XYZ file of C-alpha atoms in Angstrom:
495
model
C 104.530 231.263 67.647
C 103.195 227.474 67.040
C 104.935 225.485 65.300
C 102.601 224.313 62.811
C 104.156 224.683 59.273
C 104.667 221.542 57.347
C 106.193 220.512 54.416
C 103.434 220.235 52.222
C 101.903 223.694 53.717
C 105.341 225.175 52.328
C 105.728 223.522 48.826
C 101.825 224.741 48.219
C 102.499 228.365 49.034
C 105.947 228.307 46.736
C 104.001 226.614 44.428
C 102.095 229.340 44.150
C 104.160 232.235 44.671
C 106.515 230.071 41.777
C 103.352 230.155 39.798
C 102.482 233.467 39.943
C 105.887 234.860 38.967
C 106.342 232.297 36.963
C 103.185 233.017 34.655
C 104.313 236.498 34.754
C 108.636 235.826 33.352
C 107.269 235.029 29.829
C 105.678 238.675 29.106
C 108.878 240.105 30.995
C 111.497 237.770 28.732
C 109.597 239.858 25.448
C 108.626 243.281 27.589
C 112.515 244.052 28.285
C 113.808 243.389 24.909
C 110.797 245.276 22.924
C 111.662 247.926 25.623
C 114.978 247.422 24.758
C 114.645 248.083 21.252
C 112.361 251.023 21.489
C 113.721 252.866 24.262
C 118.013 254.246 24.604
C 120.024 253.433 26.684
C 119.795 257.570 28.309
C 116.744 256.117 28.877
C 116.955 253.158 30.921
C 118.917 255.606 33.352
C 117.510 258.035 33.679
C 114.392 256.111 35.088
C 116.450 253.691 37.160
C 117.947 256.473 38.504
C 114.909 258.209 39.488
C 113.339 254.924 41.202
C 116.676 253.965 43.164
C 115.701 257.260 45.190
C 111.574 256.118 45.080
C 112.528 252.929 46.539
C 115.450 254.565 49.469
C 112.267 256.387 50.571
C 110.058 253.898 50.540
C 112.014 251.173 52.446
C 113.185 254.231 55.311
C 108.835 255.156 55.673
C 107.817 251.821 55.859
C 110.735 251.262 58.337
C 110.364 247.226 58.879
C 106.628 247.591 60.707
C 104.827 245.412 58.141
C 107.653 242.860 58.486
C 107.018 242.332 62.253
C 103.686 241.881 62.000
C 104.706 238.605 60.450
C 106.017 237.080 63.145
C 103.414 238.577 65.974
C 101.793 235.923 68.336
C 98.150 236.990 68.106
C 96.551 238.517 64.902
C 96.085 242.050 66.754
C 94.381 244.533 65.083
C 94.568 247.021 66.479
C 97.982 247.108 66.006
C 97.946 246.535 62.262
C 95.333 249.530 62.051
C 98.210 251.568 63.800
C 100.900 250.152 61.526
C 98.413 251.671 58.213
C 98.323 255.223 59.557
C 102.299 255.418 60.536
C 103.327 254.205 56.731
C 100.596 256.402 54.910
C 101.653 259.799 56.942
C 105.550 258.756 56.506
C 104.564 257.718 52.814
C 103.366 261.377 52.126
C 106.053 262.687 54.011
C 108.581 260.972 52.090
C 106.596 261.697 49.017
C 105.934 265.627 49.824
C 109.853 266.083 50.439
C 110.935 264.095 47.528
C 109.265 266.359 45.686
C 110.049 269.113 47.095
C 113.867 268.263 46.758
C 113.955 266.421 43.770
C 116.860 268.830 41.710
C 119.078 268.501 44.817
C 118.636 264.226 45.144
C 119.207 264.122 40.973
C 122.178 266.402 41.604
C 123.624 264.145 44.229
C 122.897 261.433 41.764
C 124.331 263.081 38.961
C 121.391 262.436 36.597
C 120.372 266.494 36.753
C 117.542 266.023 33.992
C 116.086 262.946 35.918
C 114.606 265.962 38.652
C 111.257 266.295 36.716
C 111.000 262.373 36.785
C 111.602 262.757 40.468
C 108.526 265.008 41.020
C 105.990 262.339 39.233
C 107.332 259.305 40.561
C 107.533 260.568 44.615
C 103.282 259.374 43.872
C 104.796 256.013 43.788
C 106.247 256.370 48.113
C 102.524 255.980 49.306
C 101.107 253.842 46.494
C 103.919 250.566 47.523
C 103.677 251.264 51.143
C 99.419 251.724 51.530
C 99.725 248.349 50.082
C 102.829 246.206 52.603
C 100.353 245.743 55.301
C 97.583 243.908 53.317
C 100.443 241.528 51.905
C 101.295 240.858 55.952
C 98.459 239.944 56.679
C 98.423 237.282 54.044
C 101.921 236.364 54.132
C 101.106 235.564 57.984
C 98.601 233.526 57.228
C 100.460 231.771 54.248
C 97.987 232.464 51.953
C 99.927 233.025 49.035
C 97.504 231.970 46.753
C 95.169 234.959 46.547
C 98.734 237.238 46.192
C 99.792 234.984 43.519
C 96.686 236.092 41.318
C 97.003 239.798 41.617
C 100.451 239.309 41.455
C 100.281 238.166 37.913
C 97.322 240.881 36.922
C 99.253 243.660 37.904
C 102.741 242.800 36.763
C 101.021 241.924 33.235
C 98.968 245.324 33.614
C 102.273 247.003 33.548
C 103.798 245.411 31.420
C 101.405 245.665 28.445
C 101.160 249.278 29.587
C 104.412 249.718 28.695
C 105.052 248.195 25.786
C 102.137 249.777 24.384
C 103.042 253.806 24.943
C 107.031 252.641 23.930
C 105.254 251.805 20.635
C 103.266 255.453 20.457
C 106.440 256.776 21.302
C 106.165 258.289 24.393
C 109.453 256.992 25.200
C 110.812 257.279 29.622
C 106.878 257.780 30.291
C 106.049 254.339 29.719
C 108.766 252.917 32.041
C 106.578 255.290 34.556
C 103.221 254.178 33.565
C 104.978 250.815 33.963
C 105.715 251.276 37.759
C 102.368 252.919 38.428
C 99.739 250.735 36.511
C 101.280 247.902 38.321
C 101.424 249.376 41.777
C 98.151 250.420 41.993
C 96.760 247.521 40.444
C 98.651 245.432 43.023
C 97.610 248.166 45.923
C 93.623 247.346 44.578
C 94.061 243.616 44.686
C 95.791 243.213 47.731
C 93.201 245.296 49.995
C 90.118 243.346 48.036
C 91.726 239.849 49.075
C 92.946 240.430 52.225
C 89.842 241.501 53.126
C 91.326 244.295 55.181
C 90.074 248.075 55.379
C 91.684 250.274 57.697
C 89.837 252.031 60.744
C 90.760 255.525 62.569
C 92.315 253.641 65.790
C 95.332 253.953 66.985
C 97.751 253.076 69.621
C 101.246 254.503 70.253
C 102.428 251.673 72.594
C 101.155 248.875 70.249
C 103.649 250.567 67.151
C 106.851 250.734 70.040
C 106.451 247.255 70.704
C 107.477 246.090 67.276
C 109.850 248.959 67.167
C 112.950 247.000 68.262
C 112.272 244.174 65.616
C 111.144 246.326 62.725
C 114.473 249.414 63.331
C 116.762 246.605 63.032
C 115.165 245.021 59.845
C 115.041 248.317 58.223
C 118.814 248.909 59.001
C 119.945 245.252 58.098
C 117.550 246.446 54.769
C 118.528 249.613 53.789
C 122.177 248.055 53.802
C 121.000 245.522 50.996
C 119.041 248.213 49.379
C 122.495 250.296 49.092
C 124.397 246.879 47.832
C 121.637 246.555 45.155
C 121.062 249.989 44.569
C 125.161 251.296 44.848
C 126.195 250.113 41.481
C 123.229 252.149 39.705
C 124.087 255.527 41.232
C 127.979 254.975 41.021
C 127.395 254.682 37.150
C 125.470 257.616 36.629
C 128.071 259.763 38.462
C 131.297 258.306 37.294
C 130.127 256.871 34.063
C 126.964 258.667 32.671
C 123.754 257.728 31.392
C 124.392 255.526 28.689
C 125.972 253.508 30.954
C 123.626 253.729 33.440
C 121.093 252.278 31.106
C 123.225 249.633 29.992
C 123.437 248.425 33.248
C 120.290 248.985 33.722
C 118.772 247.044 30.835
C 121.338 243.775 31.708
C 119.973 243.740 35.320
C 116.323 244.094 34.697
C 116.753 241.398 32.735
C 119.207 239.074 33.954
C 117.051 239.484 37.392
C 114.611 237.566 35.899
C 115.083 234.426 37.094
C 115.720 235.969 40.906
C 112.090 237.720 40.575
C 110.574 233.956 39.740
C 112.177 232.167 41.785
C 113.703 233.654 44.487
C 111.536 236.478 45.663
C 108.905 233.530 45.648
C 110.439 231.705 47.629
C 111.416 234.191 50.058
C 108.050 235.427 50.827
C 106.890 232.507 52.012
C 110.190 230.882 53.603
C 110.219 234.362 55.856
C 106.486 233.524 58.138
C 107.760 229.817 57.132
C 110.733 229.914 58.982
C 109.442 232.106 62.242
C 106.716 229.372 62.192
C 109.767 226.384 63.354
C 111.494 229.456 66.142
C 111.672 226.885 68.298
C 112.220 223.505 66.856
C 116.026 223.532 65.362
C 116.163 220.669 63.479
C 113.350 221.437 61.933
C 114.549 224.980 60.054
C 118.393 223.249 59.621
C 116.506 220.763 57.466
C 114.051 223.608 55.771
C 117.004 225.374 55.214
C 119.188 222.672 53.887
C 116.422 221.692 52.037
C 114.799 225.111 50.344
C 119.194 226.644 49.570
C 120.015 223.313 48.194
C 116.452 223.698 45.831
C 116.913 227.538 44.772
C 120.736 226.416 44.113
C 119.786 223.957 41.306
C 116.758 225.877 39.654
C 118.913 229.411 39.460
C 122.480 228.386 39.274
C 121.889 226.803 35.693
C 119.660 229.542 34.474
C 122.546 232.226 35.394
C 125.533 230.370 34.333
C 123.796 229.272 31.880
C 122.654 233.244 30.821
C 126.286 233.977 30.938
C 127.411 231.328 28.585
C 124.971 232.280 25.878
C 125.123 236.014 26.780
C 126.689 237.476 22.846
C 124.584 235.883 20.942
C 121.590 236.278 23.746
C 122.231 240.414 23.709
C 121.760 240.410 20.108
C 118.697 238.561 19.649
C 117.232 240.161 21.940
C 118.265 243.951 22.599
C 119.206 244.170 19.348
C 122.811 245.796 17.609
C 122.518 248.894 19.433
C 123.011 247.306 22.022
C 125.438 244.168 21.449
C 128.663 246.369 22.698
C 126.653 245.285 26.448
C 126.904 241.691 26.308
C 129.787 241.482 28.448
C 128.000 243.279 31.296
C 125.372 240.931 30.884
C 127.056 238.044 31.357
C 129.182 239.352 34.159
C 125.837 240.240 35.761
C 124.938 236.891 35.353
C 128.079 235.396 36.826
C 127.230 237.172 40.003
C 123.870 236.940 40.658
C 124.909 232.758 39.824
C 127.418 233.269 42.315
C 125.159 234.091 45.122
C 122.055 232.055 44.372
C 123.515 229.546 47.613
C 122.557 232.551 49.877
C 119.339 233.246 48.329
C 117.551 231.413 51.521
C 120.123 233.244 54.107
C 117.800 235.905 54.740
C 114.545 234.809 54.718
C 116.079 232.416 57.336
C 117.686 235.065 59.529
C 114.930 237.216 59.741
C 112.302 233.994 60.752
C 114.443 232.809 63.672
C 115.113 236.285 64.669
C 118.411 236.502 64.406
C 118.190 240.417 63.225
C 122.059 241.156 64.328
C 123.359 238.933 62.426
C 121.377 239.912 59.364
C 122.441 243.865 60.261
C 126.195 243.954 60.723
C 126.403 240.374 57.465
C 123.810 243.095 54.924
C 126.111 246.918 56.408
C 129.717 244.788 55.573
C 128.381 243.267 51.842
C 127.414 247.056 51.604
C 130.577 248.684 52.134
C 132.188 246.100 50.495
C 130.118 246.106 47.247
C 130.142 250.268 47.256
C 133.553 250.250 47.514
C 134.914 247.263 44.850
C 132.627 249.138 42.277
C 133.201 252.647 42.712
C 136.908 251.570 42.573
C 136.118 250.249 39.072
C 134.058 252.149 38.048
C 136.923 254.791 38.528
C 139.723 253.486 38.081
C 138.197 251.634 34.173
C 134.753 251.194 32.509
C 131.420 249.427 33.323
C 133.260 245.936 32.400
C 135.903 246.480 34.869
C 133.309 247.620 37.742
C 130.944 244.482 36.976
C 134.390 242.342 37.184
C 135.060 244.078 40.660
C 130.941 243.209 41.371
C 131.395 239.338 40.742
C 134.342 239.169 43.453
C 132.496 240.846 45.881
C 129.875 238.545 45.461
C 132.832 235.296 46.120
C 133.327 237.276 49.397
C 129.747 237.384 49.881
C 129.083 234.013 49.674
C 131.567 232.805 51.976
C 130.558 235.209 54.430
C 127.162 234.917 54.371
C 127.596 231.856 54.660
C 129.898 231.356 57.899
C 127.409 233.758 59.883
C 124.260 231.636 58.550
C 125.787 228.197 59.327
C 127.461 229.585 62.453
C 123.803 230.877 63.415
C 122.466 227.373 62.967
C 124.976 225.264 64.613
C 125.787 223.330 60.939
C 129.409 222.984 60.648
C 130.731 225.445 58.322
C 132.271 223.591 55.679
C 129.323 220.640 55.630
C 127.260 223.358 55.453
C 129.212 225.584 52.295
C 129.636 221.953 50.519
C 126.011 221.130 50.560
C 124.627 224.530 49.704
C 127.506 224.859 46.731
C 127.377 221.468 44.866
C 124.667 222.589 42.818
C 125.909 225.591 41.633
C 129.589 224.395 41.074
C 128.071 221.361 38.923
C 125.543 224.526 36.622
C 129.513 226.353 36.556
C 130.519 223.314 34.518
C 127.511 223.226 32.356
C 128.127 226.294 31.404
C 132.070 226.080 30.574
C 130.765 222.992 28.150
C 127.792 225.243 26.367
C 130.705 228.314 25.885
C 133.595 225.537 24.682
C 130.997 224.531 22.834
C 129.838 227.671 21.192
C 133.383 229.364 20.554
C 134.024 226.114 18.314
C 130.494 225.678 16.560
C 130.409 229.436 15.601
C 131.349 228.112 11.788
C 128.537 225.582 11.757
C 126.206 228.196 13.902
C 126.376 231.667 12.203
C 123.019 233.155 13.152
C 122.992 234.564 16.700
C 119.601 233.031 17.324
C 120.642 229.323 16.215
C 122.969 229.721 18.664
C 120.963 230.642 21.520
C 118.364 228.071 20.668
C 121.414 225.493 20.695
C 123.392 226.418 24.326
C 120.076 226.826 26.123
C 119.415 222.915 24.739
C 122.476 221.367 25.108
C 123.087 223.104 28.377
C 119.621 221.737 29.591
C 120.395 218.945 28.851
C 123.916 218.760 30.546
C 122.692 219.618 33.656
C 119.852 217.381 33.875
C 122.502 214.173 33.419
C 124.886 216.132 36.233
C 122.224 216.502 38.445
C 121.019 213.380 38.479
C 124.998 212.461 38.770
C 125.734 215.041 41.651
C 122.323 215.431 43.540
C 120.516 211.657 43.694
C 119.138 212.150 47.129
C 117.961 215.155 46.740
C 115.806 214.765 43.374
C 114.752 211.579 45.321
C 113.603 213.525 48.372
C 111.372 216.225 46.020
C 109.718 213.306 44.214
C 108.821 212.231 47.960
C 107.584 215.507 48.893
C 105.427 215.947 45.267
C 103.973 212.615 45.949
C 102.664 212.917 49.745
C 100.936 215.813 48.318
C 98.164 213.665 46.764
C 97.832 211.755 50.211
C 93.899 212.737 51.342
C 95.182 212.596 54.852
C 98.862 212.730 55.409
C 100.437 215.445 55.953
C 104.434 214.487 55.905
C 106.522 216.699 57.682
C 110.632 218.365 56.429
C 113.000 215.706 57.556
C 114.017 215.415 60.630
C 110.569 216.470 61.778
């Protein structure tokens, strides 16, 4: 694949992706607490458990074929059409299996009451997989602006539908409707803007040629899925649906910054790294720069959320969720620790190191599942979350070693540079937490504590970043200025 990607094209596409996620951030920031106030923890839990099964089957059905379309040398439409028909056939089969064996899957997860939802949500699998081919075409062409617009429209429509139905007493159906509305609107939008229309042609040999990469990708994605979803299953089985609901609500809110930044950045970096596969210097520079930038953006959000978790839980979710504030705080810490790893998966995918990605994901899935299960069995929900944080530390070190070794970057040098913004954010959060703990009498209102903590944290972090990441700030300012130049096409440092 010809290396034609520059810093301008990457930052432009990242900007569009971040814009789409940021535009829905405010809406989700409002709708998640509103839904939590209207619905019960048990209702959150039953939908979360059902969605876990749907997402897992959808992942198996996709088999990683659409990811392989992104890195193909040429855009061959016979291959694209063939992948579409495979996805449609397998996703339909998965939906039928889930519908027929819904009782079995629900009992397996320790949530028999979720069986009826599984039958309804089985129809989400074809909706999800049918849009993957159209998205892969946009990703291959680095045309993320069109995807960004429809992401904004679909997420907004789903969120508004959920709040409206919840307000009128539809309970769990409001969350189900949110998923269907968002998925359907985005499906229609992707096919509209990509210009793709499936044709009745098929080539088995073309699909077979993609399987070496796609099966490796599917294996690593399944392992990552287990990593992210196994806590929900374990909590539902051993601690009940109420704790599963508390975990789901806290995780949904704590994941909003990730959805804004990571989902946007990772979607762009995968095809970008694939364009740089034959230029080690460029991709190493891009890896380090993108890792620093995402850590600078995400780490203060996550550690800052931990610092104000107690008053924030009360203000946003209401008194009935107040008991779960340590869960929100610990989830924020777990995600904060992993922020330097945010670019590692798209890097390994883009440069074709599927073996490293596969084994790293497998090991992480095993450790995460075992640790959370140990915490849930021997303790309670908070104990399980503490173990999740411990696993995040282990994952950070292991993933960093695997990626820097694959890239040829000295481990301790790469670890220090990529983790420095995270340490700065942790110092900021400790300062804010100490300040709030000693100002409770002056700040009796939980809402006031959230506002003061957020403002103080932002100011402290800005000063610390200027002191510790001056070179990075200057580099980013140069990239911003270069985008205003009409002819120059600046490349990443080292190009």
